[in-house]
Coordinates of C-alpha atoms (C1' of nucleotides) in Angstrom, one line a residue:
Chain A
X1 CA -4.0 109.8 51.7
X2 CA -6.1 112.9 51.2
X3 CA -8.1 113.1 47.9
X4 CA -11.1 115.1 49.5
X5 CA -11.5 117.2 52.3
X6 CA -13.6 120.5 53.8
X7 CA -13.2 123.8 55.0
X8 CA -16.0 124.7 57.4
X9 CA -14.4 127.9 59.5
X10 CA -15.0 131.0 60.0
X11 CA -12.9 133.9 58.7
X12 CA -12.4 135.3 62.1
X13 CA -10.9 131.7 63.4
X14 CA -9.0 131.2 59.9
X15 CA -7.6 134.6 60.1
X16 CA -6.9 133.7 64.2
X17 CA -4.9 130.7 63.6
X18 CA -2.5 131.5 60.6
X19 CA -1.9 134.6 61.5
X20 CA -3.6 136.8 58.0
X21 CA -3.4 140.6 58.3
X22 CA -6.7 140.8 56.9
X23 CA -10.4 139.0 57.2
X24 CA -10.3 136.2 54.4
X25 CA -14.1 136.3 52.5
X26 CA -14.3 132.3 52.5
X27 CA -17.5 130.4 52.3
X28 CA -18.2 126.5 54.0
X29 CA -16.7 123.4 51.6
X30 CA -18.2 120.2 52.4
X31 CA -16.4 118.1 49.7
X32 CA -13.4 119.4 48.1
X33 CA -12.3 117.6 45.2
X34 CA -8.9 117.3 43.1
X35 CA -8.8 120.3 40.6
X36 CA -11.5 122.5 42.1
X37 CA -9.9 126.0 43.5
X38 CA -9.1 126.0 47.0
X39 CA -7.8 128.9 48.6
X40 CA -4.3 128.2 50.2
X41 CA -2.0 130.6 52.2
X42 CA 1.9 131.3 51.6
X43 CA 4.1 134.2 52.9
X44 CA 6.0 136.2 50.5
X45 CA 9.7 137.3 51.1
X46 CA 8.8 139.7 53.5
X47 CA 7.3 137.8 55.5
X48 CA 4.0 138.6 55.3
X49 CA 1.1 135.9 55.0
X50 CA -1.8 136.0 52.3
X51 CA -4.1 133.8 51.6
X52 CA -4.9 132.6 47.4
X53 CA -7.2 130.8 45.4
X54 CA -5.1 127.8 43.5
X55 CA -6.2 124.8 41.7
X56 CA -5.5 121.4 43.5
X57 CA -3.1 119.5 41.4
X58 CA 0.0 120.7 41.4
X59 CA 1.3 121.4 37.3
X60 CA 4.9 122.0 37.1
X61 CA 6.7 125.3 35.3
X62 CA 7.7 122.3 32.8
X63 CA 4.3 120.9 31.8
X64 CA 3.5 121.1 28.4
X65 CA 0.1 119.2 29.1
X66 CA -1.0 120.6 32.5
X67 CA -3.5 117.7 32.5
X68 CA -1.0 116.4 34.7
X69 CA -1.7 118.1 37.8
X70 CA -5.0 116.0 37.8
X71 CA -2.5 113.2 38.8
X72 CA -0.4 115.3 41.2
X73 CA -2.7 115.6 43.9
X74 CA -0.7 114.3 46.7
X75 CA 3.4 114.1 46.8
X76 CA 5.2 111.5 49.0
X77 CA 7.0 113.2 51.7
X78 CA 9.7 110.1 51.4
X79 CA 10.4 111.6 47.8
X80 CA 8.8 115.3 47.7
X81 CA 12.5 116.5 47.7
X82 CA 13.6 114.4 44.8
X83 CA 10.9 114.1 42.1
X84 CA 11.2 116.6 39.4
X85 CA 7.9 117.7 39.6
X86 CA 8.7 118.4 43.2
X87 CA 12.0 119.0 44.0
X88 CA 12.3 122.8 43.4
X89 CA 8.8 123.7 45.0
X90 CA 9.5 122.0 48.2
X91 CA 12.6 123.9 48.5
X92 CA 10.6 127.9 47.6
X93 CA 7.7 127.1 47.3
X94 CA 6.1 125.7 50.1
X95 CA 2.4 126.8 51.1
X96 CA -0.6 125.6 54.1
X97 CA -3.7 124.3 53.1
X98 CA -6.4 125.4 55.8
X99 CA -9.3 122.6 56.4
X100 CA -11.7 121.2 58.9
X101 CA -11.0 117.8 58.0
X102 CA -10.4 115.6 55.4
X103 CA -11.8 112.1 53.6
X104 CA -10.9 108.3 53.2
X105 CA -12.4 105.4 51.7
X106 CA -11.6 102.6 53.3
X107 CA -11.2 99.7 50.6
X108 CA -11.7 96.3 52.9
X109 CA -14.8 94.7 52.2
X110 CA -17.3 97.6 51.1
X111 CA -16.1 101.1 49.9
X112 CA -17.2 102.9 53.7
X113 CA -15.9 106.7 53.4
X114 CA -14.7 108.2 56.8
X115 CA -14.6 111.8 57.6
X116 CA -11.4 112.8 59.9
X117 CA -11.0 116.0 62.0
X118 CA -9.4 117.4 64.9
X119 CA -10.7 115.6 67.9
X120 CA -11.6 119.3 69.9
X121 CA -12.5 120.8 66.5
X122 CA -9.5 123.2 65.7
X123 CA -8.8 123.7 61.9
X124 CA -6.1 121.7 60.3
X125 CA -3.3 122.4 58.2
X126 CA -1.9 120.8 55.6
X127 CA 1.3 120.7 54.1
X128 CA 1.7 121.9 50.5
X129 CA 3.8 123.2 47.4
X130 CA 2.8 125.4 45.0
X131 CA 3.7 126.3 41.5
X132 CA 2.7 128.3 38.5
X133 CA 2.6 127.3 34.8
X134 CA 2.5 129.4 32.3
X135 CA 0.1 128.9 29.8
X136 CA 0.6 129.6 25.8
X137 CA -1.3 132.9 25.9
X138 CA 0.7 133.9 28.6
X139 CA -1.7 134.0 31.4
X140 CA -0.2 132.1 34.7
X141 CA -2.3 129.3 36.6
X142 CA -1.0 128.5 40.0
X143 CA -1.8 125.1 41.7
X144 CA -0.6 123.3 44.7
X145 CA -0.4 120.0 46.2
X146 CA -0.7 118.3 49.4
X147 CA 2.0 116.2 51.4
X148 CA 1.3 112.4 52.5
X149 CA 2.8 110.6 55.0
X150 CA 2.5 107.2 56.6
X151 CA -1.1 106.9 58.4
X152 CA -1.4 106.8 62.4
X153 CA -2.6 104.1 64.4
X154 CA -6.6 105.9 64.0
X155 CA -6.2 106.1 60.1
X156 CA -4.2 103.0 59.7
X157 CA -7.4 100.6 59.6
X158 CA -9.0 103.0 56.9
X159 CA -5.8 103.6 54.9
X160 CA -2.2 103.7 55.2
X161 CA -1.2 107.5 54.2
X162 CA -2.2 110.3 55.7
X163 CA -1.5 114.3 54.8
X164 CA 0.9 116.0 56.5
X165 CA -0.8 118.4 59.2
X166 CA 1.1 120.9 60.7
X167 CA 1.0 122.2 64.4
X168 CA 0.7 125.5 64.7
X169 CA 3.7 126.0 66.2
X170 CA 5.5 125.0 62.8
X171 CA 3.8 127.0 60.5
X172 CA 6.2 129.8 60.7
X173 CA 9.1 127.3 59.8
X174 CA 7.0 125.6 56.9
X175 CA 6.4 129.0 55.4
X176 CA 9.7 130.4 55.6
X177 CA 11.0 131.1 52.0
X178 CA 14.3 131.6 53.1
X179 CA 14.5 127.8 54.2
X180 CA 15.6 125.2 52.0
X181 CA 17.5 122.2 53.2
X182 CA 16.0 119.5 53.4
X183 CA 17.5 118.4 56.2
X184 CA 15.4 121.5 58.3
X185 CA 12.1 120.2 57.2
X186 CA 12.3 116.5 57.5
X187 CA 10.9 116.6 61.0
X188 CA 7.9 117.6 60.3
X189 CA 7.0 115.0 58.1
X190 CA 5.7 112.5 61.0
X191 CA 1.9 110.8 61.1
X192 CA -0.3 113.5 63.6
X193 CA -1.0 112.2 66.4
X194 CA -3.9 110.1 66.8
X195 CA -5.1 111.0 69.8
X196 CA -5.2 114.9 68.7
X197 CA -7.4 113.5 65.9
X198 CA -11.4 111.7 65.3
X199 CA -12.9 109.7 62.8
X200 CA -16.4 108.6 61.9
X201 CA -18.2 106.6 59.3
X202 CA -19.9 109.1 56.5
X203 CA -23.3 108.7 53.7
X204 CA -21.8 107.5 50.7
X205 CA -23.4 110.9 49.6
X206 CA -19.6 112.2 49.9
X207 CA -18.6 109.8 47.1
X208 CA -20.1 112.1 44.2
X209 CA -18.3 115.5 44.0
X210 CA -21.3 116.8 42.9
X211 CA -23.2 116.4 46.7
X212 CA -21.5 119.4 49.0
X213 CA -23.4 119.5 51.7
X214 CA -23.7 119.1 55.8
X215 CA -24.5 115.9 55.1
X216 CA -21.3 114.8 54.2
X217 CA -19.7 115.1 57.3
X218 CA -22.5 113.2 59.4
X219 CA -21.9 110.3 61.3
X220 CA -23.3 107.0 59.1
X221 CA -25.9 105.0 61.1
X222 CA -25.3 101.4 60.2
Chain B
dC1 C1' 24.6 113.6 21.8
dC2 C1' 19.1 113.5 21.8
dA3 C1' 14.6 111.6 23.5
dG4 C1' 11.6 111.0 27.0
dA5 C1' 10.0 111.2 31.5
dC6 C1' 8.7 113.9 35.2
dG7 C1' 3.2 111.1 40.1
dT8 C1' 0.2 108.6 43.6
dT9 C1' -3.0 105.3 44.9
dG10 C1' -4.5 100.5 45.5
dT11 C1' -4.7 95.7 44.1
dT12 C1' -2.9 91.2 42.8
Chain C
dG1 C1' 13.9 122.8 33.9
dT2 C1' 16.6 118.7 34.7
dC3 C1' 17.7 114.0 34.9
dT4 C1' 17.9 109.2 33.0
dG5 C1' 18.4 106.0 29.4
dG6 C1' 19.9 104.7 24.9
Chain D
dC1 C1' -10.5 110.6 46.1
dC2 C1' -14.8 108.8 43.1
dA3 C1' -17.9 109.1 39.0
dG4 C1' -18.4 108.7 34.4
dA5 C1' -16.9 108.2 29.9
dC6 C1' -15.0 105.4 26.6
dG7 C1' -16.2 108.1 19.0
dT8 C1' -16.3 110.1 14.3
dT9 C1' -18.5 112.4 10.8
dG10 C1' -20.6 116.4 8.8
dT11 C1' -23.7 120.3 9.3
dT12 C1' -25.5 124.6 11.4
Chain E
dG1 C1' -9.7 98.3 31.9
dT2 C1' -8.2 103.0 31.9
dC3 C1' -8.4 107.8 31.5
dT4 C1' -10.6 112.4 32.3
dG5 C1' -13.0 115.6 35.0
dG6 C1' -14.7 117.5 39.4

DNA sequence: CCAGACGTTGTT
DNA sequence: GTCTGG
DNA sequence: CCAGACGTTGTT
DNA sequence: GTCTGG
């Protein structure tokens, strides 16, 4: 699953990769947690990409309490198209999260937090949905959430979901707003390969998501 | 018809 | 908003 | 995801 | 134990 990661990249690489028409003024994450403001990128209908700061925890148009997006931090790509708090975003609303890598606990034994990244050190991207609630004083408040999927064969012994991440070669299908069958997205939902991916034992340090720093992506001595 | 839910995770 | 359950 | 709180009253 | 906050 994917309830903390990092974005550790330079604007010129971030810019590189997802194609932005302008240099993006981002600053290193070590430990992103669930309803901090991460910055996200979406294309509107002309097809031009930008990249914006949402909450994590996606609160739907509906909410009356937006408390619930602190639960909606991850949606099931087996059910993202049916859930009502889903449904309608997956289909317009569909957004990349950039990162360096992301976090899991494992929960045999001892709580051991693992960090995992792309094995030759290329950012990652992360399937989302977006929405935007509007509060009672009118003001709008746009959050997102990140796609899970069955873990791969490296994951699998820490935990058995993983996020979606995208190849770059779909990111141009995943952001287009004027797709919306399911049927045309569906094959993008598989585990990444594990051998495109590493992993490595982290300082408990990560735990609190008060500790963001270079120290919580170093390799645990044990 | 209205009321109430609307989500994921892990653990047993 | 929209669906499910009563 | 994990950490940390978990309550009410009245007063300024 | 369970919910809220980051």
């Amino acid at each position: 699953m994917c309830g903390r990661f990092t974005i550790i990249l330079p604007p010129e690489v971030l810019a590189e990769i997802f194609g932005l028409p302008e240099l993006p003024r981002i600053e290193a994450r070590y430990n992103i947690a669930p309803t901090q403001e991460v910055v996200v990128i979406r294309q509107n209908a002309e097809g031009v990409r930008q990249l914006v700061t949402m909450k994590w925890g996606l609160i739907p148009a509906w909410a009356k309490d937006p408390h619930i997006g602190n639960k909606l931090i991850n949606a099931r790509c087996e059910s993202v198209h049916e859930k009502p708090a889903f449904r309608q975003a997956i289909r317009t609303r569909r957004c990349i999260i950039p990162a360096s890598g992301f976090y899991d606990w494992t929960h045999t034994d001892k709580k051991i937090p693992f960090y995992v990244s792309m094995a030759d050190g290329s950012p990652m991207a992360f399937a989302g949905i977006w929405d935007s609630w509007k509060a009672p004083d009118g003001s709008r408040l746009e959050s997102f959430t990140i796609l899970t999927t069955n873990a791969n064969s490296l994951i699998a012994p820490i935990h058995d979901r993983m996020p979606v991440i995208l190849h770059p070669a779909e990111f141009d299908l995943w952001l287009d707003r004027d797709i919306t069958e399911p049927e045309k997205l569906t094959h993008l939902y598989h585990p990444y390969p594990s051998d495109l991916l590493r992993a490595w034992p982290v300082s408990s340090l990560v735990n609190s998501p008060r500790n963001e720093t270079p120290a919580c992506i170093e390799q645990a001595v044990s």
